[in-house]
Coordinates of C-alpha atoms in Angstrom, one line a residue:
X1 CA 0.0 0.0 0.0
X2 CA 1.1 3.1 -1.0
X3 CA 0.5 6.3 0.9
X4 CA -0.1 10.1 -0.6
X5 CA 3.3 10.3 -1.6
X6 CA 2.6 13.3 -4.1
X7 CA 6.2 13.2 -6.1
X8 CA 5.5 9.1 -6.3
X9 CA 2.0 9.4 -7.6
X10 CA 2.9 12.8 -10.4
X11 CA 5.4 10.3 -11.5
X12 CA 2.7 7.9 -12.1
X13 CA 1.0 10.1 -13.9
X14 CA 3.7 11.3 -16.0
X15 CA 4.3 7.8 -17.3
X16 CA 0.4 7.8 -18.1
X17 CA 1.0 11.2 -20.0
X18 CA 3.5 9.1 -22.2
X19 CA 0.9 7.0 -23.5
X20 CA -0.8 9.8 -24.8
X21 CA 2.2 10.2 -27.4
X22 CA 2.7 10.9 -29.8
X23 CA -0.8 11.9 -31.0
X24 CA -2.8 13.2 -28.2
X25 CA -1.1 16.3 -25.7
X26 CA 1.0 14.3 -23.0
X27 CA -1.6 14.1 -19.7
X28 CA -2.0 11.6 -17.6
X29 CA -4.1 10.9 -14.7
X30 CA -3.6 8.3 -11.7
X31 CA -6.9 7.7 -8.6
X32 CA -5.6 6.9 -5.4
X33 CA -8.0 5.4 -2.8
X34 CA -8.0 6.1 0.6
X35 CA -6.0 3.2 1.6
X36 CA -3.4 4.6 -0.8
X37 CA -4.0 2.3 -3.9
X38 CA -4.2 2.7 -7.0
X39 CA -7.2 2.3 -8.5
X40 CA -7.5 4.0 -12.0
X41 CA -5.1 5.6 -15.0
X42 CA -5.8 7.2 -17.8
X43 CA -4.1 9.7 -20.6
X44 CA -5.4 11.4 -23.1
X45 CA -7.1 9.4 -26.2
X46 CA -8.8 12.2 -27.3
X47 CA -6.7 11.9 -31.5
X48 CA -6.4 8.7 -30.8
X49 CA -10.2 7.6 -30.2
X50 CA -12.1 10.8 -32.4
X51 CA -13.9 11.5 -28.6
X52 CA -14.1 14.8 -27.1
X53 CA -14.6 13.0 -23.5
X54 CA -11.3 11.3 -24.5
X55 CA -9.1 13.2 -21.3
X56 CA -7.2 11.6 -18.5
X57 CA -8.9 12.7 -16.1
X58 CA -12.4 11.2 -17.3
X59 CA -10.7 7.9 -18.4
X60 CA -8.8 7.3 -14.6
X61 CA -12.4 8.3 -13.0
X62 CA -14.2 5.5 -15.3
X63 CA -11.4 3.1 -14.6
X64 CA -12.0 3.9 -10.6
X65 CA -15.8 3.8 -10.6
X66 CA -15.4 0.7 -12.4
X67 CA -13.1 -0.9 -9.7
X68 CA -15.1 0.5 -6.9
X69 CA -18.5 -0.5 -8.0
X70 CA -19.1 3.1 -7.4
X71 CA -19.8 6.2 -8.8
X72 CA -18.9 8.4 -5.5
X73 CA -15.0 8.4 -5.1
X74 CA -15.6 10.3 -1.8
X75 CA -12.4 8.9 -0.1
X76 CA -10.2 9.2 -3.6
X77 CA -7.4 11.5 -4.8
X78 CA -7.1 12.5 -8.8
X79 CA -3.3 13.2 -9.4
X80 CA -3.0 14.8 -13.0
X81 CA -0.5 16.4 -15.0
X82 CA -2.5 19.5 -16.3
X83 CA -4.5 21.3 -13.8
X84 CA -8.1 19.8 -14.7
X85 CA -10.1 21.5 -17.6
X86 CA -13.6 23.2 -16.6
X87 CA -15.2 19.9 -18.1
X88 CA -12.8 17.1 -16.3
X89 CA -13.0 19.5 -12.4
X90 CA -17.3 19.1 -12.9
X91 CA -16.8 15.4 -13.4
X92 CA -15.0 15.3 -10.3
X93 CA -17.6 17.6 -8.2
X94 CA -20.0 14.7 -9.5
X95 CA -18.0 11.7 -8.7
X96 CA -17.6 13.6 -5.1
X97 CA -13.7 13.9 -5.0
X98 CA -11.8 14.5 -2.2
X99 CA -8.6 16.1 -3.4
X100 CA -7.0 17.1 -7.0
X101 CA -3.2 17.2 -7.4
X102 CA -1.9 18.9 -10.4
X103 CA 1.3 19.6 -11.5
X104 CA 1.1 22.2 -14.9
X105 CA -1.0 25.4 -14.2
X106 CA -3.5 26.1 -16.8
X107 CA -4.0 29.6 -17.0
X108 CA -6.2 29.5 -19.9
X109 CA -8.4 26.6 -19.4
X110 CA -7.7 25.4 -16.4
X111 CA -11.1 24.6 -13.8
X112 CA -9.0 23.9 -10.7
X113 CA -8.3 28.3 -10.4
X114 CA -6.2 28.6 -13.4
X115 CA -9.1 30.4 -15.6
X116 CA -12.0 29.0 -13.7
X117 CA -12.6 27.6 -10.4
X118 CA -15.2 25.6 -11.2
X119 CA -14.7 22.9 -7.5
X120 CA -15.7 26.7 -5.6
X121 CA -19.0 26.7 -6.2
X122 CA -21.2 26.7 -4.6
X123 CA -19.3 25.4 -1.8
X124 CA -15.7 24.1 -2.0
X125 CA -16.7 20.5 -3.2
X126 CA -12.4 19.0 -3.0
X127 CA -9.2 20.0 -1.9
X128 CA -6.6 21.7 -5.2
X129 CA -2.7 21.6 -4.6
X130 CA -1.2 22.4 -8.0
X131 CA 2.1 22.5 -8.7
X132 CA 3.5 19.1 -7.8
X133 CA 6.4 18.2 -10.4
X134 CA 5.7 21.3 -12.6
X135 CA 9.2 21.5 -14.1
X136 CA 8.6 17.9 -15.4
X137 CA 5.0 18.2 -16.5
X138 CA 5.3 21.5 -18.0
X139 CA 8.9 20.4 -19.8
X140 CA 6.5 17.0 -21.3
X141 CA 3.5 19.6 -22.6
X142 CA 6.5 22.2 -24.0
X143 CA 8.3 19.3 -25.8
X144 CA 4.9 18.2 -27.0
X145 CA 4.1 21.3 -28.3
X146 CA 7.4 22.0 -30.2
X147 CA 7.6 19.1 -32.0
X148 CA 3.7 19.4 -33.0
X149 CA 5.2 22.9 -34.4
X150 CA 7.6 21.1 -36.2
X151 CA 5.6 18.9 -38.1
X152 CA 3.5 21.3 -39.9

């Protein structure tokens, strides 16, 4: 059993973003119970799959409410590489998170504070630390990015 190590469980993700290459943008998503186990990944199959529902964070909640039995992941931690988008932060009001860790901010779609704070309202509905490994998960997205440039 693995406790809330925060550096262990961004790493996790980051191997999850990897899957994503080298068609969909590099983020990946890991649920930890609250006995510290793993419990769902995901990474972004959005290219890959045509699906606009294709993001990490939505694919490592299925993956969890399929291993639970459960919708509610009351007791559960999303770790992700890109603060949540607006979408993925409602999923998690809905599946009744207890805590997001991020490592990228997202300024400009970000719904974990970055553009939005979407888990504020009405009521704070998780927990938000952002920032864990954000050398490493903003150098993946940057690399991503610049080689996507490249290409066309």
């Amino acid at each position: 059993m693995k406790s809330l190590d925060y550096h262990y469980w961004m790493k996790q993700a980051l191997a999850e973003a990897e899957k994503a290459l080298p068609l969909d943008v590099p983020v990946g998503a890991i649920v930890v119970d609250g006995a510290g186990n793993c419990i769902g990944r995901g990474f972004n199959t959005r290219e890959r799959d045509q699906n606009p529902l294709g993001h990490a964070e939505l694919n490592a909640l299925l993956e969890a409410s399929n291993a639970l039995g459960s919708w509610r992941l009351s007791e559960c931690t999303l770790f992700v590489t890109l603060e949540p988008c607006p979408m993925c932060a409602s999923a998690m009001v809905q599946a009744r998170m207890k805590q997001v860790v991020f490592g990228s901010h997202d300024a400009d779609f970000g719904g974990c504070g970055g553009w939005v704070s979407v888990h504020q309202k009405p009521n704070p509905a998780f927990t938000v630390i952002g920032g864990i490994l954000e050398a490493e998960c903003n150098q993946l997205l940057a690399d991503f990015f610049k080689n996507l440039r490249l290409k066309r």
